[in-house]
PDB file of C-alpha atoms in Angstrom:
ATOM      1  CA  MET A 907      -0.100   0.027   0.071  1.00 63.00           C
ATOM      2  CA  ILE A 908       2.858   2.410   0.856  1.00 61.00           C
ATOM      3  CA  ARG A 909       4.494   1.643  -2.589  1.00 67.00           C
ATOM      4  CA  PHE A 910       1.132   2.347  -4.278  1.00 68.00           C
ATOM      5  CA  LYS A 911       0.735   5.638  -2.504  1.00 66.00           C
ATOM      6  CA  ILE A 912       4.220   6.783  -3.282  1.00 64.00           C
ATOM      7  CA  GLU A 913       3.860   5.832  -7.056  1.00 70.00           C
ATOM      8  CA  HIS A 914       0.534   7.844  -6.898  1.00 66.00           C
ATOM      9  CA  LEU A 915       2.086  10.789  -5.497  1.00 66.00           C
ATOM     10  CA  ASN A 916       4.949  10.736  -7.828  1.00 67.00           C
ATOM     11  CA  CYS A 917       3.010   9.912 -11.000  1.00 67.00           C
ATOM     12  CA  GLY A 918       5.240   9.884 -14.084  1.00 64.00           C
ATOM     13  CA  LYS A 919       8.407  10.482 -12.135  1.00 63.00           C
ATOM     14  CA  ILE A 920       9.167   6.728 -11.347  1.00 60.00           C
ATOM     15  CA  ASN A 921      10.674   4.611 -14.020  1.00 58.00           C
ATOM     16  CA  ASP A 922       9.275   1.220 -14.503  1.00 59.00           C
ATOM     17  CA  LYS A 923      11.566  -1.677 -13.613  1.00 60.00           C
ATOM     18  CA  GLY A 924       9.775  -3.900 -16.102  1.00 60.00           C
ATOM     19  CA  PHE A 925       7.909  -6.496 -13.940  1.00 69.00           C
ATOM     20  CA  TRP A 926       5.838  -7.129 -10.962  1.00 77.00           C
ATOM     21  CA  VAL A 927       6.413 -10.160  -9.010  1.00 85.00           C
ATOM     22  CA  SER A 928       2.661 -10.827  -8.927  1.00 88.00           C
ATOM     23  CA  ASP A 929       2.615 -10.756 -12.865  1.00 89.00           C
ATOM     24  CA  VAL A 930       5.355 -13.432 -12.981  1.00 91.00           C
ATOM     25  CA  ALA A 931       3.452 -15.517 -10.036  1.00 93.00           C
ATOM     26  CA  TYR A 932       0.099 -15.023 -11.999  1.00 94.00           C
ATOM     27  CA  GLU A 933       1.465 -16.463 -15.209  1.00 94.00           C
ATOM     28  CA  LYS A 934       3.037 -19.473 -13.428  1.00 93.00           C
ATOM     29  CA  ILE A 935      -0.072 -20.300 -11.328  1.00 93.00           C
ATOM     30  CA  VAL A 936      -2.208 -20.172 -14.336  1.00 94.00           C
ATOM     31  CA  VAL A 937      -0.063 -22.571 -16.286  1.00 93.00           C
ATOM     32  CA  LYS A 938       0.057 -24.839 -13.261  1.00 91.00           C
ATOM     33  CA  LEU A 939      -3.678 -24.869 -12.789  1.00 91.00           C
ATOM     34  CA  SER A 940      -4.338 -25.189 -16.466  1.00 92.00           C
ATOM     35  CA  ASN A 941      -2.327 -28.355 -16.622  1.00 90.00           C
ATOM     36  CA  HIS A 942      -4.444 -29.853 -13.765  1.00 88.00           C
ATOM     37  CA  ASN A 943      -7.839 -29.222 -15.542  1.00 84.00           C
ATOM     38  CA  ASN A 944     -10.816 -29.965 -13.201  1.00 85.00           C
ATOM     39  CA  LYS A 945      -8.646 -31.943 -10.605  1.00 92.00           C
ATOM     40  CA  THR A 946      -8.732 -31.560  -6.903  1.00 92.00           C
ATOM     41  CA  ILE A 947      -5.450 -30.164  -5.367  1.00 91.00           C
ATOM     42  CA  PHE A 948      -4.490 -29.233  -1.903  1.00 89.00           C
ATOM     43  CA  ILE A 949      -3.508 -25.812  -1.151  1.00 91.00           C
ATOM     44  CA  GLY A 950      -2.228 -23.664   1.894  1.00 86.00           C
ATOM     45  CA  TYR A 951       0.903 -23.911   4.096  1.00 84.00           C
ATOM     46  CA  LYS A 952      -0.113 -27.288   5.298  1.00 88.00           C
ATOM     47  CA  LYS A 953      -1.715 -28.486   2.035  1.00 88.00           C
ATOM     48  CA  ASP A 954      -4.812 -28.952   4.061  1.00 88.00           C
ATOM     49  CA  HIS A 955      -7.344 -27.062   1.881  1.00 87.00           C
ATOM     50  CA  GLU A 956      -8.906 -29.072  -0.920  1.00 91.00           C
ATOM     51  CA  VAL A 957      -9.905 -27.088  -3.984  1.00 91.00           C
ATOM     52  CA  ILE A 958     -10.895 -27.945  -7.648  1.00 92.00           C
ATOM     53  CA  THR A 959      -8.394 -26.428  -9.883  1.00 92.00           C
ATOM     54  CA  ASN A 960     -11.056 -24.866 -12.373  1.00 93.00           C
ATOM     55  CA  PHE A 961     -12.718 -22.998  -9.544  1.00 93.00           C
ATOM     56  CA  LEU A 962      -9.301 -21.620  -8.319  1.00 93.00           C
ATOM     57  CA  LEU A 963      -8.195 -20.682 -11.804  1.00 94.00           C
ATOM     58  CA  THR A 964     -11.433 -18.770 -12.282  1.00 94.00           C
ATOM     59  CA  GLU A 965     -11.046 -17.097  -8.982  1.00 93.00           C
ATOM     60  CA  VAL A 966      -7.402 -16.161  -9.509  1.00 94.00           C
ATOM     61  CA  GLU A 967      -8.055 -14.842 -13.088  1.00 95.00           C
ATOM     62  CA  LYS A 968     -10.974 -12.709 -11.833  1.00 94.00           C
ATOM     63  CA  LYS A 969      -9.212 -11.188  -8.898  1.00 93.00           C
ATOM     64  CA  TYR A 970      -6.064 -10.513 -10.732  1.00 94.00           C
ATOM     65  CA  LYS A 971      -7.950  -8.491 -13.423  1.00 95.00           C
ATOM     66  CA  ALA A 972      -9.668  -6.693 -10.565  1.00 93.00           C
ATOM     67  CA  ALA A 973      -6.350  -5.967  -8.855  1.00 91.00           C
ATOM     68  CA  LYS A 974      -4.956  -4.486 -12.009  1.00 90.00           C
ATOM     69  CA  VAL A 975      -7.952  -2.111 -12.607  1.00 93.00           C
ATOM     70  CA  ALA A 976      -7.939  -1.246  -8.859  1.00 91.00           C
ATOM     71  CA  PHE A 977      -4.283  -0.213  -9.038  1.00 86.00           C
ATOM     72  CA  SER A 978      -4.836   1.780 -12.428  1.00 86.00           C
ATOM     73  CA  ASN A 979      -7.706   3.577 -10.958  1.00 88.00           C
ATOM     74  CA  PHE A 980      -5.755   4.536  -7.832  1.00 84.00           C
ATOM     75  CA  LEU A 981      -2.906   5.679  -9.754  1.00 80.00           C
ATOM     76  CA  LYS A 982      -5.347   8.059 -11.699  1.00 83.00           C
ATOM     77  CA  LYS A 983      -7.596   9.227  -8.915  1.00 83.00           C
ATOM     78  CA  GLY A 984      -5.737   8.416  -5.572  1.00 78.00           C
ATOM     79  CA  ASN A 985      -8.924   6.933  -4.008  1.00 77.00           C
ATOM     80  CA  PHE A 986      -7.927   4.791  -1.149  1.00 78.00           C
ATOM     81  CA  ASN A 987     -10.635   2.127  -0.600  1.00 84.00           C
ATOM     82  CA  SER A 988     -11.575  -1.240   0.383  1.00 87.00           C
ATOM     83  CA  ILE A 989     -11.233  -2.603  -3.280  1.00 88.00           C
ATOM     84  CA  LEU A 990      -7.629  -1.453  -3.390  1.00 87.00           C
ATOM     85  CA  ILE A 991      -6.739  -3.017  -0.113  1.00 86.00           C
ATOM     86  CA  LYS A 992      -8.387  -6.239  -1.201  1.00 89.00           C
ATOM     87  CA  SER A 993      -6.306  -6.205  -4.442  1.00 89.00           C
ATOM     88  CA  ALA A 994      -3.138  -5.512  -2.443  1.00 87.00           C
ATOM     89  CA  LEU A 995      -3.800  -8.510  -0.341  1.00 87.00           C
ATOM     90  CA  PHE A 996      -4.462 -10.709  -3.295  1.00 90.00           C
ATOM     91  CA  LEU A 997      -1.255  -9.504  -4.987  1.00 88.00           C
ATOM     92  CA  ALA A 998       0.623 -10.228  -1.700  1.00 87.00           C
ATOM     93  CA  SER A 999      -0.824 -13.802  -1.714  1.00 88.00           C
ATOM     94  CA  LEU A1000       0.582 -14.425  -5.339  1.00 90.00           C
ATOM     95  CA  ASP A1001       3.957 -13.332  -3.893  1.00 89.00           C
ATOM     96  CA  ASN A1002       3.894 -16.613  -1.832  1.00 88.00           C
ATOM     97  CA  TYR A1003       3.591 -18.642  -5.084  1.00 89.00           C
ATOM     98  CA  TYR A1004       6.509 -16.807  -6.782  1.00 88.00           C
ATOM     99  CA  ARG A1005       8.960 -17.237  -3.705  1.00 88.00           C
ATOM    100  CA  ALA A1006       7.772 -20.513  -2.218  1.00 88.00           C
ATOM    101  CA  GLY A1007       5.675 -22.408  -4.767  1.00 87.00           C
ATOM    102  CA  LEU A1008       2.934 -22.163  -2.176  1.00 87.00           C
ATOM    103  CA  ILE A1009      -0.715 -21.492  -3.276  1.00 90.00           C
ATOM    104  CA  ASP A1010      -1.900 -19.404  -0.716  1.00 88.00           C
ATOM    105  CA  VAL A1011      -5.476 -20.036   0.802  1.00 85.00           C
ATOM    106  CA  ASN A1012      -6.040 -16.330   0.851  1.00 80.00           C
ATOM    107  CA  LEU A1013      -6.137 -16.372  -3.031  1.00 83.00           C
ATOM    108  CA  ILE A1014      -9.784 -17.623  -2.684  1.00 82.00           C
ATOM    109  CA  GLY A1015     -10.746 -16.606   0.900  1.00 76.00           C
ATOM    110  CA  ASP A1016     -12.815 -13.903   2.211  1.00 76.00           C
ATOM    111  CA  ASN A1017     -10.545 -11.262   3.724  1.00 79.00           C
ATOM    112  CA  SER A1018     -13.090  -8.545   4.677  1.00 79.00           C
ATOM    113  CA  LYS A1019     -12.008  -8.294   8.288  1.00 82.00           C
ATOM    114  CA  GLU A1020      -8.305  -7.834   7.307  1.00 83.00           C
ATOM    115  CA  VAL A1021      -9.423  -5.181   4.789  1.00 83.00           C
ATOM    116  CA  LYS A1022     -11.361  -3.439   7.228  1.00 82.00           C
ATOM    117  CA  ASP A1023      -8.546  -3.442   9.843  1.00 82.00           C
ATOM    118  CA  LEU A1024      -5.885  -2.438   7.161  1.00 79.00           C
ATOM    119  CA  LYS A1025      -7.992   0.404   5.848  1.00 80.00           C
ATOM    120  CA  LYS A1026      -8.184   1.798   9.356  1.00 78.00           C
ATOM    121  CA  TYR A1027      -4.566   1.278  10.011  1.00 76.00           C
ATOM    122  CA  PHE A1028      -3.448   2.755   6.872  1.00 73.00           C
ATOM    123  CA  GLN A1029      -5.706   5.853   6.943  1.00 69.00           C
ATOM    124  CA  LYS A1030      -4.593   6.619  10.596  1.00 67.00           C
ATOM    125  CA  GLN A1031      -0.937   5.519  10.640  1.00 62.00           C
ATOM    126  CA  ILE A1032       0.674   5.285   7.349  1.00 58.00           C
ATOM    127  CA  LEU A1033      -0.861   7.649   4.759  1.00 56.00           C
ATOM    128  CA  LYS A1034      -0.676  10.640   7.097  1.00 60.00           C
ATOM    129  CA  TYR A1035       3.120  10.506   6.681  1.00 58.00           C
ATOM    130  CA  LEU A1036       2.832  10.434   2.902  1.00 55.00           C
ATOM    131  CA  GLY A1037       1.118  13.935   2.458  1.00 53.00           C
ATOM    132  CA  ARG A1038       0.746  15.512  -0.856  1.00 47.00           C
ATOM    133  CA  GLN A1039       4.093  17.403  -0.660  1.00 47.00           C
ATOM    134  CA  THR A1040       6.048  14.071  -0.508  1.00 47.00           C
ATOM    135  CA  MET A1041       8.267  13.561  -3.380  1.00 45.00           C
ATOM    136  CA  PHE A1042      11.008  10.998  -3.703  1.00 47.00           C
ATOM    137  CA  PRO A1043      13.671  11.166  -6.497  1.00 47.00           C
ATOM    138  CA  LYS A1044      13.404   8.269  -8.692  1.00 48.00           C
ATOM    139  CA  SER A1045      16.878   6.826  -7.879  1.00 47.00           C
ATOM    140  CA  GLN A1046      16.220   6.960  -4.069  1.00 46.00           C
ATOM    141  CA  PHE A1047      12.789   5.374  -4.487  1.00 46.00           C
ATOM    142  CA  TRP A1048      14.069   2.590  -6.331  1.00 44.00           C
ATOM    143  CA  LYS A1049      17.106   2.029  -4.233  1.00 45.00           C
ATOM    144  CA  GLY A1050      14.808   1.627  -1.215  1.00 45.00           C
ATOM    145  CA  ILE A1051      12.340  -0.570  -2.782  1.00 44.00           C
ATOM    146  CA  CYS A1052      15.035  -2.851  -4.286  1.00 42.00           C
ATOM    147  CA  ILE A1053      16.992  -3.110  -0.971  1.00 41.00           C
ATOM    148  CA  CYS A1054      14.144  -4.984   0.660  1.00 41.00           C
ATOM    149  CA  GLY A1055      13.925  -7.311  -2.431  1.00 42.00           C
ATOM    150  CA  ARG A1056      10.368  -6.305  -3.381  1.00 41.00           C
ATOM    151  CA  CYS A1057      10.612  -4.772  -6.618  1.00 42.00           C
ATOM    152  CA  ARG A1058       7.140  -4.465  -8.135  1.00 43.00           C
ATOM    153  CA  CYS A1059       5.244  -6.947  -5.877  1.00 39.00           C
TER     154      CYS A1059
END
């Protein structure tokens, strides 16, 4: 969310590094699920959640497209809302697949409680520090983002 806000505030001043981790993870998970057409698989950290691949694939595709739209709308309008937070949580769940090969249960779960909590937290604690006057030179921004190893995730 912080990265989204920084990019919104500095629209047009940040050079794109070429990919999002979530994009790569999305492509990989779609290939994996497509190869297991209509089969039952187990997902989650303990592999204890049973799901049919076609259902999971449909949900992932739907949420991924919605996340892209939500991010694009946020960059244009700067509206911080529940849809954006839900999208950020979904993209973070894709990160688990990219880094660990783990299909996170949260890809299909209802996270309305987390969305509500995060919205309150970000509005009160984080976004107040990123006011309209905040500007980050692009070199400093990317250096900071890349140090933590989360370029475009």
